[in-house]
Tab-separated table of C-alpha atoms in Angstrom:
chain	number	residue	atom	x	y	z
A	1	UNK	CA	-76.856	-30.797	-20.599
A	2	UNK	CA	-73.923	-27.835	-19.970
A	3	UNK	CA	-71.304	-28.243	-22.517
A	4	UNK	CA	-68.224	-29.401	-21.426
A	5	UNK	CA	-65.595	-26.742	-21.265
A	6	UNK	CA	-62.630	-26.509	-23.478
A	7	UNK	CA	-59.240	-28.364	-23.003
A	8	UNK	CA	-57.529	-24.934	-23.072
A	9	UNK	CA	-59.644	-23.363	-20.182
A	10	UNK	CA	-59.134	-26.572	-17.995
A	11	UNK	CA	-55.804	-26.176	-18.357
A	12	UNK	CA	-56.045	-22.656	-17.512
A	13	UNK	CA	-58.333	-23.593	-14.509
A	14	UNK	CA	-55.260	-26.481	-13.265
A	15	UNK	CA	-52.516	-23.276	-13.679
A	16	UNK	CA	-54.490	-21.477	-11.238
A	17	UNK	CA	-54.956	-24.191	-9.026
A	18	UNK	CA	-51.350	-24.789	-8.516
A	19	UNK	CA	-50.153	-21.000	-8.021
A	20	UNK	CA	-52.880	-20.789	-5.343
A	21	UNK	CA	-51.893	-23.796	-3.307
A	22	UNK	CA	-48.890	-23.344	-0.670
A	23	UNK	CA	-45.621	-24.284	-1.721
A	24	UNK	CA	-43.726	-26.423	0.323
A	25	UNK	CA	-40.489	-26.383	0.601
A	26	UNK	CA	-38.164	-29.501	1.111
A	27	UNK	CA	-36.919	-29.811	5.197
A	28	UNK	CA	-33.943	-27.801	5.716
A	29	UNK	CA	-30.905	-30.233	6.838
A	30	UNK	CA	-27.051	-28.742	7.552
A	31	UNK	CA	-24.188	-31.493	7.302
A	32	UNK	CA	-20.429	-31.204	7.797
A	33	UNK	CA	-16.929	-33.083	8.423
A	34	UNK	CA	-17.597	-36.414	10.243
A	35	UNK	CA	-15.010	-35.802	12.251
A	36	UNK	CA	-12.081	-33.057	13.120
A	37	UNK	CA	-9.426	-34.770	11.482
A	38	UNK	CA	-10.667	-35.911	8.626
A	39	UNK	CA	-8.456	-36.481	5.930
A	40	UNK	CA	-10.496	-33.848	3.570
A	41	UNK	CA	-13.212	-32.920	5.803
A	42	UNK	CA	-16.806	-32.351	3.963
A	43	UNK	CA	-17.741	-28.138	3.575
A	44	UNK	CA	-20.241	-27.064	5.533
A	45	UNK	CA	-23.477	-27.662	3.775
A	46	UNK	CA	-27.347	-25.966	4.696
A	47	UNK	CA	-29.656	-27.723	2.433
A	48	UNK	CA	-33.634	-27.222	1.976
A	49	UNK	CA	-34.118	-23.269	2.237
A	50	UNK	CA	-35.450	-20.581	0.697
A	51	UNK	CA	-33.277	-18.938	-2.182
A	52	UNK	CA	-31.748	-15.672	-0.654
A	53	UNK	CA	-32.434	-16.471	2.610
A	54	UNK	CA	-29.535	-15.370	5.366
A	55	UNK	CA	-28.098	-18.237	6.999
A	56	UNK	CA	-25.706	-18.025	10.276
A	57	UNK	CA	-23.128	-20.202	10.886
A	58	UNK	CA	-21.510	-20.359	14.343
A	59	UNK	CA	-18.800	-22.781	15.280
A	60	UNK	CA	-17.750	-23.715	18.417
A	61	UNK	CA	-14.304	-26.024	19.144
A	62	UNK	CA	-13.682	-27.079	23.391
A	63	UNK	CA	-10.175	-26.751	24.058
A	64	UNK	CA	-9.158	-27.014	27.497
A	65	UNK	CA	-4.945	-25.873	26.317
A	66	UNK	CA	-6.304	-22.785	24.228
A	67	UNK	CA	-8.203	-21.901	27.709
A	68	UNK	CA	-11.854	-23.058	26.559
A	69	UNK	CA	-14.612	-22.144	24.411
A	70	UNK	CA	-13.406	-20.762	20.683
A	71	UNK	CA	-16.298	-19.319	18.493
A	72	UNK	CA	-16.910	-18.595	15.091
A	73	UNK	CA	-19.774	-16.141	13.238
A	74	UNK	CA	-20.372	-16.000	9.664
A	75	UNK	CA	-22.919	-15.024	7.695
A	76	UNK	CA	-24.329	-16.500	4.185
A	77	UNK	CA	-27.074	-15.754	1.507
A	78	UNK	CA	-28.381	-19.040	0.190
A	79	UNK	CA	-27.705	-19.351	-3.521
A	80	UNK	CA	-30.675	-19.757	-5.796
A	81	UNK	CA	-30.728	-23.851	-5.076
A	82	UNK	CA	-31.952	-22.858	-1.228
A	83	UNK	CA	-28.190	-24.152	-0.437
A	84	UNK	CA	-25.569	-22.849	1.935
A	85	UNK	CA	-22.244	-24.354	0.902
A	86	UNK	CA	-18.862	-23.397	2.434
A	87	UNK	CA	-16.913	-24.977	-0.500
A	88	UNK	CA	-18.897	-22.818	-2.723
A	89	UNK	CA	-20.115	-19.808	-1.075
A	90	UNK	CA	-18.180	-16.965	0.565
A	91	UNK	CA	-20.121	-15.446	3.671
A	92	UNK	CA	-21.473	-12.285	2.943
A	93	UNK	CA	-19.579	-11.395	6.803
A	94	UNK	CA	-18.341	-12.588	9.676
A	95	UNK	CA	-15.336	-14.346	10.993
A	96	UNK	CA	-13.511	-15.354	7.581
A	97	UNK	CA	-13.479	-13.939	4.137
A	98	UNK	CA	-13.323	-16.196	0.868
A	99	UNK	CA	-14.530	-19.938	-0.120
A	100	UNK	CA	-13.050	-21.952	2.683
A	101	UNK	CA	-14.834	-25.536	3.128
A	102	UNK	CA	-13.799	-25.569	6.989
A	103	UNK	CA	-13.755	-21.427	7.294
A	104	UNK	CA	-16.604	-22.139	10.382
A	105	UNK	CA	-14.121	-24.286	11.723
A	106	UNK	CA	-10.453	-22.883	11.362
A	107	UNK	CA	-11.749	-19.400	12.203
A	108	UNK	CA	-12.635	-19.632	15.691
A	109	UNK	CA	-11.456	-17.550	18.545
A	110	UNK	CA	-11.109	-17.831	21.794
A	111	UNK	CA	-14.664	-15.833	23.322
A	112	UNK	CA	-14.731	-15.072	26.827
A	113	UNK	CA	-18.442	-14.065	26.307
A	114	UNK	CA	-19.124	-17.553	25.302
A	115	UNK	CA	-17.027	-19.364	28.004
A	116	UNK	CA	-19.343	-21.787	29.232
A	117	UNK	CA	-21.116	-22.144	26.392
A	118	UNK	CA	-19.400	-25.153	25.189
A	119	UNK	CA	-19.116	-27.198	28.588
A	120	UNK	CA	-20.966	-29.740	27.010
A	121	UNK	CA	-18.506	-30.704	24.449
A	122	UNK	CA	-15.168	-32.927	25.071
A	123	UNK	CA	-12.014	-31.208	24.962
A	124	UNK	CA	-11.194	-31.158	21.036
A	125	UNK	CA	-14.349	-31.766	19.923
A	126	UNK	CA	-16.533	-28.859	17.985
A	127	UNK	CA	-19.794	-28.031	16.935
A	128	UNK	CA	-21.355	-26.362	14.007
A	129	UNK	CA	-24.853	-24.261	14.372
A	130	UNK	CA	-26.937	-22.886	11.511
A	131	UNK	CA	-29.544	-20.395	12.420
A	132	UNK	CA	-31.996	-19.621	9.397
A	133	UNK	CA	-33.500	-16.128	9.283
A	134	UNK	CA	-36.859	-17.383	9.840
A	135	UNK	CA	-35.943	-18.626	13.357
A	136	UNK	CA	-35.381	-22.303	12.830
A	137	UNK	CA	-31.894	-23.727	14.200
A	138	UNK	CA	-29.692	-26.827	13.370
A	139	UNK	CA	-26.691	-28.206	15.225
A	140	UNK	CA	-24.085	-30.374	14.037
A	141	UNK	CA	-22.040	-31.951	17.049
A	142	UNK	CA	-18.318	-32.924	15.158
A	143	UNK	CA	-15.988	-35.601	16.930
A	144	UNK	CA	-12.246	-34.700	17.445
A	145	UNK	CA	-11.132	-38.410	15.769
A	146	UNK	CA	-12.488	-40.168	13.023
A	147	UNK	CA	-12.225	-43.480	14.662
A	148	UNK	CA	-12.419	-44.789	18.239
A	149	UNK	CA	-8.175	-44.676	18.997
A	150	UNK	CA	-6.493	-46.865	22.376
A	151	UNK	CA	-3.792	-44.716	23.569
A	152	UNK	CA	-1.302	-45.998	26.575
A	153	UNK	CA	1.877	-45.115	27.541
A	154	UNK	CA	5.392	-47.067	26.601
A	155	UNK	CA	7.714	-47.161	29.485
A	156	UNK	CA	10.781	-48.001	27.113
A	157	UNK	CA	10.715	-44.102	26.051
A	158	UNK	CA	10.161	-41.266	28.947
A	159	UNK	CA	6.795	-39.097	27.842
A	160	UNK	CA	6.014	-41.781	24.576
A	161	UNK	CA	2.912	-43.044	23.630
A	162	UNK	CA	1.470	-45.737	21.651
A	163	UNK	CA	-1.749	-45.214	19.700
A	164	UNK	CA	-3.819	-46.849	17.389
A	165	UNK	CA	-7.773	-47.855	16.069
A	166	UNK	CA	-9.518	-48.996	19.047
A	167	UNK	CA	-11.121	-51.461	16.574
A	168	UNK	CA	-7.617	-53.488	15.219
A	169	UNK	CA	-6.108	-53.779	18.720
A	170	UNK	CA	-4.568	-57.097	17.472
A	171	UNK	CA	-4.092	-56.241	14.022
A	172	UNK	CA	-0.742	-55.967	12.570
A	173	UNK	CA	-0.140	-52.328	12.032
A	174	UNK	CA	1.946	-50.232	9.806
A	175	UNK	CA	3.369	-47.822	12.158
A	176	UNK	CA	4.654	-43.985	12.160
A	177	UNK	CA	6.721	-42.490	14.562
A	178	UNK	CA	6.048	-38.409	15.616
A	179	UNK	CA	8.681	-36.218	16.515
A	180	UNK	CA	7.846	-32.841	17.556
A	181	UNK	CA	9.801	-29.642	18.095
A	182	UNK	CA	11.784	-27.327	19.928
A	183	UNK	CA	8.144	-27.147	22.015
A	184	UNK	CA	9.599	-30.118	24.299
A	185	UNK	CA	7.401	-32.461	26.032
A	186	UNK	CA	5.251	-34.659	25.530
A	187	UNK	CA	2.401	-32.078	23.675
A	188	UNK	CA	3.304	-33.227	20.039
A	189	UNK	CA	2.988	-36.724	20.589
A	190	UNK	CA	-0.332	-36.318	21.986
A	191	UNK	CA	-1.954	-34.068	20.305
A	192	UNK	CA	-0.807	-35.853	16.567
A	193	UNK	CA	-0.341	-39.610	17.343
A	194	UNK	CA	-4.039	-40.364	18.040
A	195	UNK	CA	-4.892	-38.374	14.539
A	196	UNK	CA	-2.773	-40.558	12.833
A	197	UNK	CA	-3.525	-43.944	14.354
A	198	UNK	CA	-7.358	-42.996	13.649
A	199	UNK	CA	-6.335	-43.011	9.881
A	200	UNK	CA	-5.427	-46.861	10.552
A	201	UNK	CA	-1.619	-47.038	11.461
A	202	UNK	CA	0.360	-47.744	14.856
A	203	UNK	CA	1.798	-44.593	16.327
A	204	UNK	CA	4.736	-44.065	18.614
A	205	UNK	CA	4.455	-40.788	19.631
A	206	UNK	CA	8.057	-40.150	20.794
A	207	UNK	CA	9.555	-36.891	22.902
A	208	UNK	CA	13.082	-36.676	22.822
A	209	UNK	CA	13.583	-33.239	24.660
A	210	UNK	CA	12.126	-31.456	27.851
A	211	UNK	CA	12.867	-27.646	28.256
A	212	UNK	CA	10.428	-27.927	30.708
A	213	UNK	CA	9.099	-24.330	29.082
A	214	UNK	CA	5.424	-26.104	30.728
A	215	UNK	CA	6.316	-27.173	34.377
A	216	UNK	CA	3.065	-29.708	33.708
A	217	UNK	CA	4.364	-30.934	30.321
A	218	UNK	CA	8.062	-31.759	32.159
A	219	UNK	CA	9.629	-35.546	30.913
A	220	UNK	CA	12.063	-36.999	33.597
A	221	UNK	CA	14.814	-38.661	31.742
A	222	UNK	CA	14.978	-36.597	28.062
A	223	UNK	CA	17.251	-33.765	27.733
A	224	UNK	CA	16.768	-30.625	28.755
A	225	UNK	CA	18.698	-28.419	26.383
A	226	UNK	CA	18.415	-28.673	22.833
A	227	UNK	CA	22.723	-30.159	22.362
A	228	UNK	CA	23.755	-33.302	20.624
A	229	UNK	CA	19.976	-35.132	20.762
A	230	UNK	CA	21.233	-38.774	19.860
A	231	UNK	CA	19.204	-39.372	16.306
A	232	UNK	CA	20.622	-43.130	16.734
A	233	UNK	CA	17.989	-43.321	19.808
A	234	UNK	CA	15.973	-44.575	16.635
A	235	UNK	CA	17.715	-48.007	16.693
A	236	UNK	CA	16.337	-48.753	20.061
A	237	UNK	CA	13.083	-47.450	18.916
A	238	UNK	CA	13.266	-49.997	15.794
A	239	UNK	CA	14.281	-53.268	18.524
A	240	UNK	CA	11.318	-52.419	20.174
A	241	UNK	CA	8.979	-52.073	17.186
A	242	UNK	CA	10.594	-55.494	16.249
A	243	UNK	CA	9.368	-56.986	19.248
A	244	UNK	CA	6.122	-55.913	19.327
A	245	UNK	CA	3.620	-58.186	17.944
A	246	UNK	CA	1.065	-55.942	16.508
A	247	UNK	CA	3.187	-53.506	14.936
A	248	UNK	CA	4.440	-54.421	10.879
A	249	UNK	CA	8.443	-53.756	11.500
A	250	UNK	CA	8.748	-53.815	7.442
A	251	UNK	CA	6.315	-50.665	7.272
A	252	UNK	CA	7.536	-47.808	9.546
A	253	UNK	CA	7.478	-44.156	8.878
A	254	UNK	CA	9.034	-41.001	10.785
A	255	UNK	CA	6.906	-38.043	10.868
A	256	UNK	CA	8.414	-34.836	12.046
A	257	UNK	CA	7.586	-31.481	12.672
A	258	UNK	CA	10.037	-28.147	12.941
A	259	UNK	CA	13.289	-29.273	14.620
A	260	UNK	CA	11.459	-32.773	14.352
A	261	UNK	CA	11.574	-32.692	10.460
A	262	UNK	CA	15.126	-32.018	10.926
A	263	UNK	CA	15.578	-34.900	12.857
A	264	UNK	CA	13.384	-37.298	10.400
A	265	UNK	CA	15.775	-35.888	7.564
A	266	UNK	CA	18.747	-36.869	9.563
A	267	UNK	CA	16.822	-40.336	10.553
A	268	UNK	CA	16.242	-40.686	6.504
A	269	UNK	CA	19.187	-40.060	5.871
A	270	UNK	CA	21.110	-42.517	8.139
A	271	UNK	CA	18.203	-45.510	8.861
A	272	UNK	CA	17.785	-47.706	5.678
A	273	UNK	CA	14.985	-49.369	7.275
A	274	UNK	CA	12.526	-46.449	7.266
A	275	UNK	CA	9.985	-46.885	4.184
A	276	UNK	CA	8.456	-43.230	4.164
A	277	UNK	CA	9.674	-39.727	5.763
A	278	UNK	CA	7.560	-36.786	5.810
A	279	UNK	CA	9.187	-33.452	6.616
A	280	UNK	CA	6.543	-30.506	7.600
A	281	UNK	CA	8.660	-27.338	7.551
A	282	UNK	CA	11.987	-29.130	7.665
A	283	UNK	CA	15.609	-28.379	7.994
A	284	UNK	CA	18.397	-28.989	4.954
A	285	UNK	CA	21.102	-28.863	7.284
A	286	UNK	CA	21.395	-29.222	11.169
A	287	UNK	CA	21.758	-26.120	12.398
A	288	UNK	CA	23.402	-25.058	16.199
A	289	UNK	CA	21.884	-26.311	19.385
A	290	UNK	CA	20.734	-24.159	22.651
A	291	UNK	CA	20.425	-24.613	26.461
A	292	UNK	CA	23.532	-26.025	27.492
A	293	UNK	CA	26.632	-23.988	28.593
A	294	UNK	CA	30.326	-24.298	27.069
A	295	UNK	CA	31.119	-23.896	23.231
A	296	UNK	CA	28.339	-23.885	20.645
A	297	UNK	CA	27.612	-27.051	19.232
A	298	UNK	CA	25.358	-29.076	17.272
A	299	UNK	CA	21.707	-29.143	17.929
A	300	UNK	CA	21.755	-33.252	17.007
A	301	UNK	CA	24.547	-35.756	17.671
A	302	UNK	CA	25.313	-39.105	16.469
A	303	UNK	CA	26.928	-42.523	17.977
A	304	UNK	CA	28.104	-39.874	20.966
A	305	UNK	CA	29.140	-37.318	19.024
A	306	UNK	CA	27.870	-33.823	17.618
A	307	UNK	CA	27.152	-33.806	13.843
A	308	UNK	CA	28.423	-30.581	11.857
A	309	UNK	CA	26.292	-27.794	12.192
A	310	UNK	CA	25.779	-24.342	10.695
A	311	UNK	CA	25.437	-21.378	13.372
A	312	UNK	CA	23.187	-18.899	14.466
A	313	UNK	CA	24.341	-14.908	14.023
A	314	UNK	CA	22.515	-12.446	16.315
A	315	UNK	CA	20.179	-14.984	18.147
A	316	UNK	CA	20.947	-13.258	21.429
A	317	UNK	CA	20.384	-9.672	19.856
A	318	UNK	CA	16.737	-11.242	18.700
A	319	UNK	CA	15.870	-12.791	21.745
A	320	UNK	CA	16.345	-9.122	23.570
A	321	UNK	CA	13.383	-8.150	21.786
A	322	UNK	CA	10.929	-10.396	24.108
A	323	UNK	CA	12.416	-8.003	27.038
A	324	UNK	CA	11.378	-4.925	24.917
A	325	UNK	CA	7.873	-6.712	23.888
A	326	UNK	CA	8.390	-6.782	20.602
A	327	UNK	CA	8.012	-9.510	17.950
A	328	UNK	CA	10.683	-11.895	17.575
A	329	UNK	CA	11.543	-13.784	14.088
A	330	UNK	CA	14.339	-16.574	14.969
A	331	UNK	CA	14.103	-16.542	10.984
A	332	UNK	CA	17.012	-13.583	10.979
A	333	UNK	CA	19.332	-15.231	12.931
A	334	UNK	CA	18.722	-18.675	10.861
A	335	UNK	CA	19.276	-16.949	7.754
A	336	UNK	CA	21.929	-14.332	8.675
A	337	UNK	CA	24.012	-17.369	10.155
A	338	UNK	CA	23.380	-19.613	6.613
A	339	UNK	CA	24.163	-16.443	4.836
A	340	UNK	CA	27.898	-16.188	7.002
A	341	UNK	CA	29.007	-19.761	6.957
A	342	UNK	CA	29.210	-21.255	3.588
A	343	UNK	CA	31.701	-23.926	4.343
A	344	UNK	CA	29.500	-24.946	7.572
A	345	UNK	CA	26.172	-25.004	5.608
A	346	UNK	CA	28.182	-27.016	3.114
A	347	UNK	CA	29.570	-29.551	6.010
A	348	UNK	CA	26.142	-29.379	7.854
A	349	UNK	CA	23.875	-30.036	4.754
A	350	UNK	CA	21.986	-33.665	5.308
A	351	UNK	CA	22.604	-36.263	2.936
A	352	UNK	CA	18.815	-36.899	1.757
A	353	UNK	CA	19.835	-38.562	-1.578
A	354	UNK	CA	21.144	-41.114	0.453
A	355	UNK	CA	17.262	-41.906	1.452
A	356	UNK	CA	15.876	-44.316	-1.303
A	357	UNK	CA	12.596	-44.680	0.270
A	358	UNK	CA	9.993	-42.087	-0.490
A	359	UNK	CA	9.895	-38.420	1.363
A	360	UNK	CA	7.039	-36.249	1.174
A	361	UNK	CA	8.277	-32.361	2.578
A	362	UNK	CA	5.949	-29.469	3.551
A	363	UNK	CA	7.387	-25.786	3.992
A	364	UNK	CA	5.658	-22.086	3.825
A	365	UNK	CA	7.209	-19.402	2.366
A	366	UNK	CA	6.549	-16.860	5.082
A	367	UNK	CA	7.400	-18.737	7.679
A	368	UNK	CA	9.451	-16.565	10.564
A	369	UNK	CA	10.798	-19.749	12.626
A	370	UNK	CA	13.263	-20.516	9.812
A	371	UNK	CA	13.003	-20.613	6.004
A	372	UNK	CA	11.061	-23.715	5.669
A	373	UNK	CA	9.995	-23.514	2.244
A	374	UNK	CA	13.264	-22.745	0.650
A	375	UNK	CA	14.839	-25.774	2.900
A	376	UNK	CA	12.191	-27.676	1.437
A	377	UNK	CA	12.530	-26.805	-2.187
A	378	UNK	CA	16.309	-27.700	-1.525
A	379	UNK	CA	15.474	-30.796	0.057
A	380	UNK	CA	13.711	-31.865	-3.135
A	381	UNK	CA	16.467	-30.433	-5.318
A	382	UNK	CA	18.799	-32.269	-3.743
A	383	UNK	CA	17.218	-35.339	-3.830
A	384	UNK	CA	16.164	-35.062	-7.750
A	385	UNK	CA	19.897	-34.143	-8.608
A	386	UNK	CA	20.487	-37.928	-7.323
A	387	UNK	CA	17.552	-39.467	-9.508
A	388	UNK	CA	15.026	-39.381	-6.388
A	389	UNK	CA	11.737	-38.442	-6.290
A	390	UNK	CA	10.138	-35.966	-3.864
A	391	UNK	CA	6.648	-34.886	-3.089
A	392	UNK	CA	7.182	-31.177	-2.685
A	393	UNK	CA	4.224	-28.899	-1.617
A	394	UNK	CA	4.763	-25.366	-0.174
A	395	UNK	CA	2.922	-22.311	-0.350
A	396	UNK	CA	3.915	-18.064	-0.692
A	397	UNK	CA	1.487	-17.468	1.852
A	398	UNK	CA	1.890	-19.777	4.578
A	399	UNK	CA	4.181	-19.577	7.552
A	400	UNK	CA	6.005	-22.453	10.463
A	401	UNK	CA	2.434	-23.473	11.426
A	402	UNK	CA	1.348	-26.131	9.317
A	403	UNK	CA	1.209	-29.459	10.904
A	404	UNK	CA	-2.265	-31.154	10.982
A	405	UNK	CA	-5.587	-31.104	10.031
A	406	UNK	CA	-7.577	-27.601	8.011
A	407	UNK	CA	-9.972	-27.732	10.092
A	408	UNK	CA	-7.161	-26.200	13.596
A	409	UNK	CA	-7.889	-22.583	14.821
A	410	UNK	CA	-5.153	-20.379	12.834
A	411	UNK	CA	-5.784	-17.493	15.065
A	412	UNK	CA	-2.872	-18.015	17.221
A	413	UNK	CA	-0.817	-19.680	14.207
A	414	UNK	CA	-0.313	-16.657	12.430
A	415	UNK	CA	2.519	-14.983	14.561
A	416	UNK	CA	4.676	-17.679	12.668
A	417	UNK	CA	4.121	-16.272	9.614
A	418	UNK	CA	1.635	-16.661	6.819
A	419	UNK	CA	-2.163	-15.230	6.347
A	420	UNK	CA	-5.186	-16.882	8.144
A	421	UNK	CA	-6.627	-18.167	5.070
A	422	UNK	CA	-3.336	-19.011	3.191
A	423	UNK	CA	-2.575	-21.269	6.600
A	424	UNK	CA	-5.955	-22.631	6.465
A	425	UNK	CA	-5.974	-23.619	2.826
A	426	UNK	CA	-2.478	-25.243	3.426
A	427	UNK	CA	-2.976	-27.411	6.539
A	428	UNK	CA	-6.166	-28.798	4.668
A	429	UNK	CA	-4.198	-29.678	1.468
A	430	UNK	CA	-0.842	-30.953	3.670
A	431	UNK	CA	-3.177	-33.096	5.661
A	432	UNK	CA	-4.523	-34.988	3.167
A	433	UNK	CA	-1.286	-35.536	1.050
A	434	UNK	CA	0.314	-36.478	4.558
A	435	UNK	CA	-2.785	-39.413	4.958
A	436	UNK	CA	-2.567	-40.354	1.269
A	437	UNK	CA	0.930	-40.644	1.532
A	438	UNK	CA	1.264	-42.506	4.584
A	439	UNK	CA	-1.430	-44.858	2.999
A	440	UNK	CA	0.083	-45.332	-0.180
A	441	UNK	CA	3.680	-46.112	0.829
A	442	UNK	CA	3.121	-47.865	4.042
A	443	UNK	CA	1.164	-50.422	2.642
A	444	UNK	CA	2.076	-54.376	2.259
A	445	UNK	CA	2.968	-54.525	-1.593
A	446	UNK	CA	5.283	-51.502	-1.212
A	447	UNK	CA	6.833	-52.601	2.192
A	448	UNK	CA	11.072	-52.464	1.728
């Protein structure tokens, strides 16, 4: 009978047993946002591969008003965990540089090499792909909308609409109302009131001006130039909210944008019955109108009758400069005019203490459209010198462009001021104090 062999060469002979049998590694699996406009949208993750390995990541976003197909290209090196992760890892190349959690996303251009090659997609939607070096390719197909969202028109207001979750069509909704900017039409209450109701509220997406700068985004019945828009419009907008049977008329915000946060600080400022204002790249003071001939006067008018207003200096000499192709900053003329009319600015400045619900305001620093970050900051100074509180986020490196979700294309946003990345990183953190805001003070136990 063989003697049996020691314990420490069967464990030698179990060693070499295992090294010689093929590894196998776990199935590699990418995930991402659920959806577009997600409050804070998920990073990018490639899970499952081999440590080192290169990893593409090309994103893809169907817009039919930025003319098509936008693309995106980066390139990663999976950490030692076999794990791509965009809020971790910065690609070793490609369309963005730094940790970004939606870089694939935000970074996209408009491709004219890849026109058709997101057909299949609906307009807003987007798609992330993940090609692994060793040929293998996942797809991640990413909804525009969280949630399912019913949007009709409202006949009461020219160009509004009325949107909200597919899923509570009788519920009794907080609601918010969008205002847009000096854009015009009916774009801002499209594009935003359907991102909003899918966080859960009612949204009246409202116009209230039609340069008619897009002869297909024209609004019979608003005004055409930008003189002595009536603000009190709102009280008409409030009966009708009153009457409406799935709407909460005790929780109502104002959301505005640009020339639309001016108006919600004006509507704050005058409309006890708001509960919550949020300002993205407001205005301190109203500031002179446009587009209608006669004597210079305000850009926003109450009961009938133009408000004070602090005036442009040298808006006509910066406007030349589209004739000459050069870049125009309507900042100068904002600033040269606050600079040059102390006792207007004083007369014009809105009275946001007066506001004793809560106000949330959003500005960049290098924003060219006006200086929304120091009318910000002075919007929350003004308020705290009263005893009120005011969120107050704004950022050195961001510019006018910073309404919505992280996840936008900044390509085209950065003529208004700001880097790519610094507008990026801003939209995504505005966003999702904008949602938790909304949230928080629109709900029942903090209804006015």
């Amino acid at each position: 009978m063989r003697p049996a062999p020691p314990a420490s060469a069967l464990s030698l002979a179990v060693v070499l047993l295992f090294v010689m049998l093929p590894v196998r590694l776990a199935a590699a699996t990418l995930s991402g946002p659920a959806s577009l406009a997600d409050a804070e949208p998920a990073p990018v993750r490639v899970t499952g591969v081999a440590a080192g390995m290169l990893v593409t990541l090309v994103g893809e976003r169907r817009s039919d008003r930025a003319g098509g197909t936008l693309r995106s290209e980066t390139r990663f090196r999976a950490g030692p965990d076999g794990r791509v992760d965009t809020g971790r890892d910065s690609p070793i190349a490609g369309s963005y540089t730094g940790v970004s959690a939606a870089g694939p996303l935000w970074s996209v251009q408009p491709d004219a090499a890849a026109a058709d090659a997101a057909t299949d997609l609906a307009d807003g939607a987007g798609r992330i792909t993940a090609r692994m070096a060793g040929g293998e390719t996942l797809t991640l197909a990413i909804p525009a909308l969280p949630a399912t969202v019913s949007v009709r028109p409202v006949p009461d207001f020219p160009g509004a609409v009325l949107a909200r979750p597919a899923d509570r069509a009788t519920a009794r909704l907080p609601s918010v109302i969008v205002v847009g900017g000096s854009e015009g039409g009916a774009a801002t209450a499209k594009t935003y009131a359907p991102m909003l109701a899918a966080q859960g509220f009612a949204v009246l997406g409202l116009p209230y001006y039609s340069p008619g700068y897009d002869p297909a985004d024209i609004v019979p019945g608003l005004p055409t130039s930008f003189t002595e828009i009536p603000v009190d419009r709102l009280a008409q907008v409030k009966a009708w909210i009153d009457r409406h049977p799935g709407i909460d008329a005790r929780r109502i915000a104002i959301w505005g944008v640009s020339k639309g946060g001016e108006f919600a600080m004006l509507a704050a400022a005058r409309l006890p019955w708001l509960a919550a204002v949020v300002g993205v790249v407001p205005s301190d003071v109203v500031w002179e109108g446009w587009g209608a001939p006669g004597q210079p006067t305000a850009s926003f008018g109450w009961n009938g009758r133009p408000l004070p207003f602090v005036p442009y200096l040298g808006m006509n000499l910066e406007l030349a400069r589209i004739a000459r192709e050069e870049r125009i900053e309507t900042r100068r003329p904002h600033d040269a005019g606050r600079a040059a009319n102390a006792a207007s600015v004083a007369a014009a400045t809105i009275r946001v203490e007066d506001f004793a619900g809560e106000m949330l305001v959003i500005g960049g620093d290098e924003d060219r459209v006006w200086a929304s970050g120091t009318m910000a900051r002075n919007i929350a100074a003004r308020r705290a010198a009263a005893g009120r509180q005011t969120a107050l986020l704004t950022w050195p490196d961001a510019g006018h462009a910073l309404a919505g979700p992280g996840t936008e294309p900044v390509s085209a946003m950065v003529g208004n001021g700001g880097t790519a990345n610094g507008i990026a990183a801003a939209r995504a953190t505005a966003w999702a104090a904008t949602i938790a805001f909304l949230k928080r003070n629109l709900a029942v136990e903090n209804a006015r």
